[in-house]
């Protein structure tokens, strides 16, 4: 089925874009805003509302399928694409991508992505463009085949149709205590993220962070239902390295100390340090992983910064430079590559976490649920936004609807046989 026209619509992301460099440099907070001058290109202030652009593909039968383009919260940092600019994205898509889409048969998802995302004068398209357009192309292929998006991914990548639920991970934002309570009451599988993105939240020697970890563990026991035993996952945005230094032994010792403080829980520590480049990150994370594994620690390292593209995922997975990769879907680009990234992790016996950003939209969140379930990722992020309830509803309900449809399809196939 051909794509006969394309519609573009500017929109909003569910949270904000933040200048991580300015925050790390010590920008203070005044209510919800950060105070001070921005440091990264494109930011007119340290915190700005997230923007998005929706792309609608009008198919031959007049059905319209949609995808959403946007950046991540910390755009322009950690090797990521620069800040998402609505006007320039619309201009680029109109000039370059739309003419390609009008020539594409939407029946074959992977082929359509390859044609749509060919390099322009040797340069890759912005990953935000790949991300949104690939969502729409996957929706088109699902519509043509009268199947779910997950079934299209399984068919094109040669995967069995899944039947296992993927654990969901929620993030608290700055409203840590209230949102931790929400997560526990809703029995979230993995929690709470914590947004440990500044010196004040990490504390001298990490003591503020350690106190928060202990509080979360105690709160689970206080208000959680009997038998509820989530994985604890904290994103420290490189602050272990910034506070105690970049010596891998000292970093591993600190992580072990945190895990030992709550021995009854599995502990994920995301982005413990930023070593300045992808190569250095791979080398040093591999050493930290090796130290923790030799100790049989319950702590697991999660990589985010410096691991953006499919090729980055390959480097970390093959080097065993992490226990778990955050496949940050808007940074990877095409959601076909996010699916491939999960499979790469599995091939190398590394955990795969299909993440993303609070700055995404309901549409992009639902599309990536299909990627997570189709590839049977180890966990996926409740997104978008920082309010907990909305992301859990969008991602959790989409997964439940998808699994119900797949169960029904299996039952029908058995009856027919």
XYZ file of C-alpha atoms in Angstrom:
417
model
C 0.000 0.000 0.000
C 1.404 3.356 -1.057
C 1.567 6.505 1.050
C -0.341 9.120 -0.896
C 0.223 12.135 1.350
C 1.920 13.269 4.556
C 0.719 15.638 7.281
C 2.980 17.366 9.828
C 1.702 18.859 13.096
C 3.796 20.660 15.732
C 3.056 19.568 19.268
C 4.277 19.203 22.838
C 6.367 16.645 24.647
C 5.133 15.482 28.021
C 7.851 17.162 30.104
C 10.739 19.594 29.502
C 14.142 19.801 27.840
C 16.876 20.534 30.410
C 20.420 21.835 29.940
C 22.337 19.084 31.747
C 25.649 20.952 31.535
C 24.211 23.937 33.419
C 22.589 21.689 36.040
C 25.849 19.808 36.610
C 27.639 23.142 36.914
C 25.476 23.957 39.933
C 22.406 25.820 38.643
C 20.012 26.415 41.501
C 16.258 25.779 41.486
C 13.503 28.302 42.126
C 10.298 26.326 42.262
C 10.141 24.381 39.008
C 12.648 26.475 37.069
C 16.440 26.417 37.119
C 18.213 29.702 37.817
C 21.213 30.804 35.789
C 22.493 30.983 32.246
C 22.224 27.995 29.864
C 25.442 26.419 28.615
C 24.412 24.088 25.791
C 23.644 25.372 22.269
C 20.006 26.099 21.499
C 18.804 26.503 25.092
C 17.356 29.955 25.739
C 16.990 28.994 29.412
C 18.102 25.965 31.412
C 14.631 24.394 31.355
C 12.299 24.793 28.368
C 9.037 23.025 27.460
C 9.570 19.902 25.370
C 8.390 20.123 21.768
C 7.394 17.450 19.283
C 6.299 17.093 15.667
C 3.681 14.539 14.662
C 3.858 12.948 11.224
C 0.737 11.449 9.689
C 0.949 9.088 6.712
C -2.213 9.104 4.598
C -2.499 5.672 3.005
C -4.252 4.704 -0.217
C -7.400 3.701 1.664
C -7.423 7.131 3.405
C -6.370 5.667 6.755
C -3.970 7.982 8.614
C -1.240 6.477 10.793
C 0.845 8.663 13.094
C 4.259 8.868 14.690
C 5.841 11.490 16.935
C 9.294 13.081 16.662
C 10.978 14.670 19.701
C 14.232 14.887 21.619
C 15.090 13.554 25.068
C 15.069 15.569 28.287
C 18.863 16.012 28.325
C 19.300 16.795 24.642
C 22.752 17.878 23.517
C 24.549 16.102 26.393
C 26.380 12.775 26.584
C 26.986 12.566 22.842
C 23.327 13.066 21.926
C 21.805 15.070 19.090
C 21.406 18.805 19.792
C 18.234 20.384 21.104
C 15.082 19.571 19.087
C 14.000 22.590 17.045
C 10.449 22.352 15.664
C 10.838 24.674 12.673
C 14.059 23.111 11.400
C 12.691 19.579 11.819
C 9.535 20.416 9.859
C 11.640 22.004 7.127
C 13.978 19.022 6.856
C 11.192 16.442 6.863
C 9.214 18.395 4.257
C 12.191 18.721 1.904
C 13.902 15.366 2.328
C 11.708 12.743 3.960
C 8.242 13.431 2.580
C 9.292 12.918 -1.090
C 10.863 9.606 -0.095
C 7.755 8.483 1.767
C 5.561 9.079 -1.282
C 7.666 6.489 -3.144
C 7.539 3.832 -0.410
C 5.376 0.732 -0.193
C 4.354 0.580 3.461
C 3.869 -3.208 3.421
C 7.422 -4.077 4.522
C 8.424 -2.178 7.644
C 12.210 -2.746 7.633
C 12.555 -2.016 3.932
C 10.466 1.137 4.300
C 12.736 2.355 7.115
C 15.859 1.690 5.049
C 14.488 3.722 2.150
C 13.193 6.578 4.295
C 16.379 7.001 6.319
C 19.057 6.941 3.630
C 21.871 9.373 4.369
C 21.755 12.899 2.946
C 25.135 13.966 1.509
C 26.826 11.424 3.768
C 25.006 12.596 6.891
C 22.468 10.688 8.942
C 19.064 12.257 9.479
C 18.414 13.552 13.009
C 17.548 10.567 15.191
C 14.319 12.300 16.264
C 13.163 12.176 12.639
C 13.966 8.478 12.333
C 12.161 7.848 15.595
C 8.876 9.495 14.682
C 8.760 8.401 11.050
C 9.525 4.777 11.966
C 6.595 4.766 14.402
C 4.291 5.827 11.584
C 5.782 3.264 9.179
C 5.296 0.491 11.723
C 1.700 1.609 12.211
C 1.196 1.550 8.444
C 2.580 -1.981 8.103
C 0.350 -3.146 10.964
C -2.695 -1.565 9.344
C -2.015 -3.175 5.968
C -1.454 -6.613 7.516
C -4.347 -6.215 9.991
C -2.004 -7.190 12.812
C -0.516 -5.552 15.896
C 2.719 -3.622 15.586
C 4.394 -6.247 17.786
C 3.420 -9.002 15.334
C 4.948 -7.032 12.455
C 8.237 -6.720 14.374
C 8.220 -10.435 15.179
C 7.499 -11.412 11.577
C 10.199 -9.181 10.077
C 12.880 -10.104 12.616
C 12.034 -13.814 12.709
C 10.898 -13.828 16.340
C 8.254 -16.021 17.983
C 5.046 -14.258 18.962
C 5.553 -13.356 22.641
C 3.428 -14.329 25.595
C 5.419 -12.897 28.516
C 4.721 -9.594 30.203
C 7.666 -7.170 30.266
C 8.363 -5.623 33.706
C 7.615 -1.899 33.900
C 9.947 0.689 35.446
C 8.652 4.052 36.700
C 10.549 7.304 37.322
C 9.806 9.706 40.131
C 11.079 13.080 38.994
C 11.745 15.588 41.756
C 8.571 14.664 43.694
C 10.468 11.676 45.011
C 8.675 10.757 48.220
C 5.108 11.180 46.931
C 5.864 9.360 43.691
C 7.654 6.505 45.455
C 4.485 5.965 47.484
C 2.425 5.927 44.274
C 4.755 3.344 42.733
C 4.627 1.083 45.775
C 0.832 1.301 46.041
C 0.597 0.363 42.341
C 3.150 -2.453 42.769
C 5.516 -1.187 40.075
C 8.060 -3.826 39.040
C 11.115 -1.524 39.045
C 11.423 1.807 40.887
C 12.022 4.727 41.527
C 14.721 6.320 39.261
C 15.090 9.143 41.790
C 16.496 11.853 39.465
C 19.802 12.113 41.382
C 21.079 14.801 39.015
C 22.741 17.371 41.284
C 25.230 17.629 44.152
C 22.455 18.509 46.593
C 20.605 15.287 45.769
C 23.740 13.123 45.848
C 25.328 14.675 48.933
C 28.871 14.846 50.236
C 30.404 11.427 49.706
C 27.016 10.211 48.474
C 25.420 10.201 51.913
C 22.208 11.951 50.817
C 21.765 9.410 48.042
C 22.501 6.496 50.381
C 19.889 7.760 52.858
C 17.335 7.956 50.042
C 18.079 4.371 48.960
C 17.544 3.141 52.520
C 14.318 5.130 52.786
C 12.923 3.650 49.557
C 13.693 0.102 50.751
C 12.084 0.788 54.110
C 9.044 2.387 52.469
C 8.507 -0.702 50.300
C 8.357 -2.797 53.442
C 6.122 -0.296 55.248
C 3.341 0.222 52.705
C 3.825 -2.471 50.057
C 1.545 -5.474 49.870
C 2.838 -8.795 51.252
C 5.117 -10.463 48.719
C 5.820 -7.240 46.808
C 9.531 -7.158 46.029
C 10.517 -4.662 43.333
C 13.931 -4.105 41.792
C 15.417 -0.824 43.016
C 16.800 1.294 40.177
C 18.518 4.658 40.689
C 19.818 7.016 38.013
C 22.719 9.038 39.452
C 23.651 10.964 36.275
C 27.387 10.411 36.716
C 27.470 11.827 40.242
C 29.388 8.927 41.779
C 32.282 9.764 39.490
C 31.881 13.510 39.960
C 31.774 13.300 43.747
C 34.301 10.575 44.601
C 36.441 10.591 41.445
C 36.860 8.420 38.365
C 38.884 5.621 39.933
C 36.998 2.446 38.998
C 37.871 0.664 42.247
C 36.459 3.501 44.352
C 33.336 3.656 42.189
C 32.798 -0.109 42.545
C 33.373 0.142 46.308
C 30.738 2.858 46.621
C 28.218 0.910 44.535
C 28.852 -2.173 46.678
C 28.273 -0.072 49.786
C 24.912 1.095 48.481
C 23.826 -2.430 47.531
C 24.965 -3.811 50.891
C 22.779 -1.233 52.673
C 19.642 -2.925 51.264
C 20.751 -6.565 50.856
C 17.256 -7.929 50.299
C 16.868 -6.030 47.004
C 18.445 -6.243 43.574
C 20.001 -2.852 42.895
C 20.400 -1.124 39.520
C 22.736 1.880 39.381
C 22.365 3.839 36.152
C 25.118 6.129 34.838
C 27.506 5.902 37.805
C 30.151 8.009 36.031
C 30.865 9.791 32.781
C 34.378 9.098 31.518
C 34.121 11.644 28.701
C 33.842 9.490 25.575
C 32.209 6.298 24.394
C 35.554 4.474 24.205
C 36.528 5.483 27.737
C 33.051 4.652 29.001
C 33.224 1.138 27.536
C 36.708 0.501 28.941
C 35.971 1.712 32.462
C 32.438 0.356 32.789
C 33.789 -3.071 31.837
C 36.223 -2.827 34.745
C 33.473 -1.817 37.190
C 31.255 -4.678 35.997
C 34.137 -7.128 36.428
C 34.821 -5.959 39.992
C 31.152 -6.214 41.001
C 30.761 -9.637 39.384
C 33.858 -10.948 41.180
C 32.217 -9.900 44.456
C 28.894 -11.536 43.497
C 27.319 -8.158 44.243
C 23.562 -7.645 43.981
C 24.309 -4.342 42.249
C 23.977 -4.047 38.478
C 25.406 -1.284 36.318
C 23.117 0.355 33.756
C 24.599 2.388 30.914
C 22.842 5.434 29.458
C 25.161 8.370 28.674
C 27.618 7.647 25.829
C 25.468 4.704 24.705
C 23.083 6.263 22.223
C 23.082 4.516 18.841
C 22.714 0.895 17.786
C 26.478 0.754 17.236
C 27.073 2.105 20.760
C 24.835 -0.637 22.145
C 26.900 -3.189 20.241
C 30.136 -1.848 21.735
C 28.896 -2.026 25.329
C 27.196 -5.399 24.921
C 30.117 -7.127 23.236
C 32.586 -5.726 25.782
C 30.354 -6.759 28.711
C 30.698 -3.143 29.814
C 27.332 -3.083 31.548
C 24.822 -5.413 33.152
C 21.893 -3.639 31.538
C 21.708 -1.268 28.569
C 19.190 1.532 28.545
C 18.056 1.545 24.927
C 16.997 5.188 24.947
C 14.603 4.978 22.048
C 14.613 8.614 20.777
C 18.435 8.542 20.829
C 18.676 5.233 18.981
C 16.556 6.618 16.132
C 14.438 4.194 14.145
C 12.431 1.895 16.408
C 13.582 -0.908 14.118
C 17.047 -0.228 15.543
C 15.666 -0.273 19.085
C 14.345 -3.773 18.368
C 17.721 -4.793 16.937
C 19.427 -3.342 20.021
C 17.416 -5.597 22.334
C 18.392 -8.620 20.258
C 22.061 -7.547 20.328
C 21.944 -7.425 24.118
C 20.356 -10.858 24.303
C 22.979 -12.338 21.972
C 25.679 -11.056 24.327
C 23.884 -12.069 27.546
C 23.437 -8.447 28.610
C 20.168 -7.086 29.948
C 18.033 -4.905 27.666
C 15.957 -2.084 29.087
C 13.783 -0.268 26.533
C 13.807 3.211 27.966
C 13.240 6.627 26.523
C 12.468 9.980 28.048
C 9.885 11.845 30.075
C 9.796 14.346 27.179
C 8.117 11.842 24.831
C 4.423 11.549 23.927
C 1.653 9.035 24.502
C 1.975 7.920 20.879
C 5.705 7.197 20.980
C 5.316 5.459 24.346
C 2.672 3.075 22.996
C 4.743 2.268 19.907
C 7.756 1.302 21.986
C 5.633 -1.018 24.115
C 5.236 -3.136 20.974
C 9.006 -3.149 20.467
C 9.569 -4.176 24.102
C 7.039 -6.980 24.083
C 7.949 -8.270 20.612
C 11.631 -8.563 21.538
C 10.889 -9.628 25.149
C 13.072 -6.943 26.700
C 14.031 -7.265 30.359
C 12.140 -4.116 31.334
C 10.574 -1.012 29.814
C 10.032 2.543 30.966
C 6.665 3.931 32.011
C 6.533 7.102 29.957
C 5.992 9.909 29.129
C 5.997 12.595 31.819
C 7.136 12.620 35.429
C 3.800 12.106 37.127
C 4.019 8.286 37.438
C 0.283 7.663 37.041
C 0.063 8.775 33.414
C 3.081 6.802 32.199
C 2.016 3.666 34.058
C -1.466 3.933 32.562
C -0.247 4.522 28.982
C 2.457 1.855 28.943
C 0.791 -0.641 31.272
C -2.564 -0.566 29.523
C -1.009 -0.772 26.053
C 0.906 -3.865 27.136
C -2.228 -5.438 28.621
C -4.243 -4.747 25.471
C -1.463 -6.133 23.283
C -1.064 -9.339 25.285
C -4.842 -9.848 25.309
C -4.905 -9.588 21.508
C -1.977 -11.979 21.130
C -3.630 -14.484 23.471
C -6.829 -14.245 21.430
C -4.884 -14.772 18.202
C -3.199 -17.869 19.645
C -6.540 -19.271 20.743
C -8.016 -18.698 17.272
C -5.060 -20.401 15.624
C -5.397 -23.416 17.922
C -9.109 -23.695 17.137
C -8.438 -23.483 13.411
C -5.798 -26.197 13.694
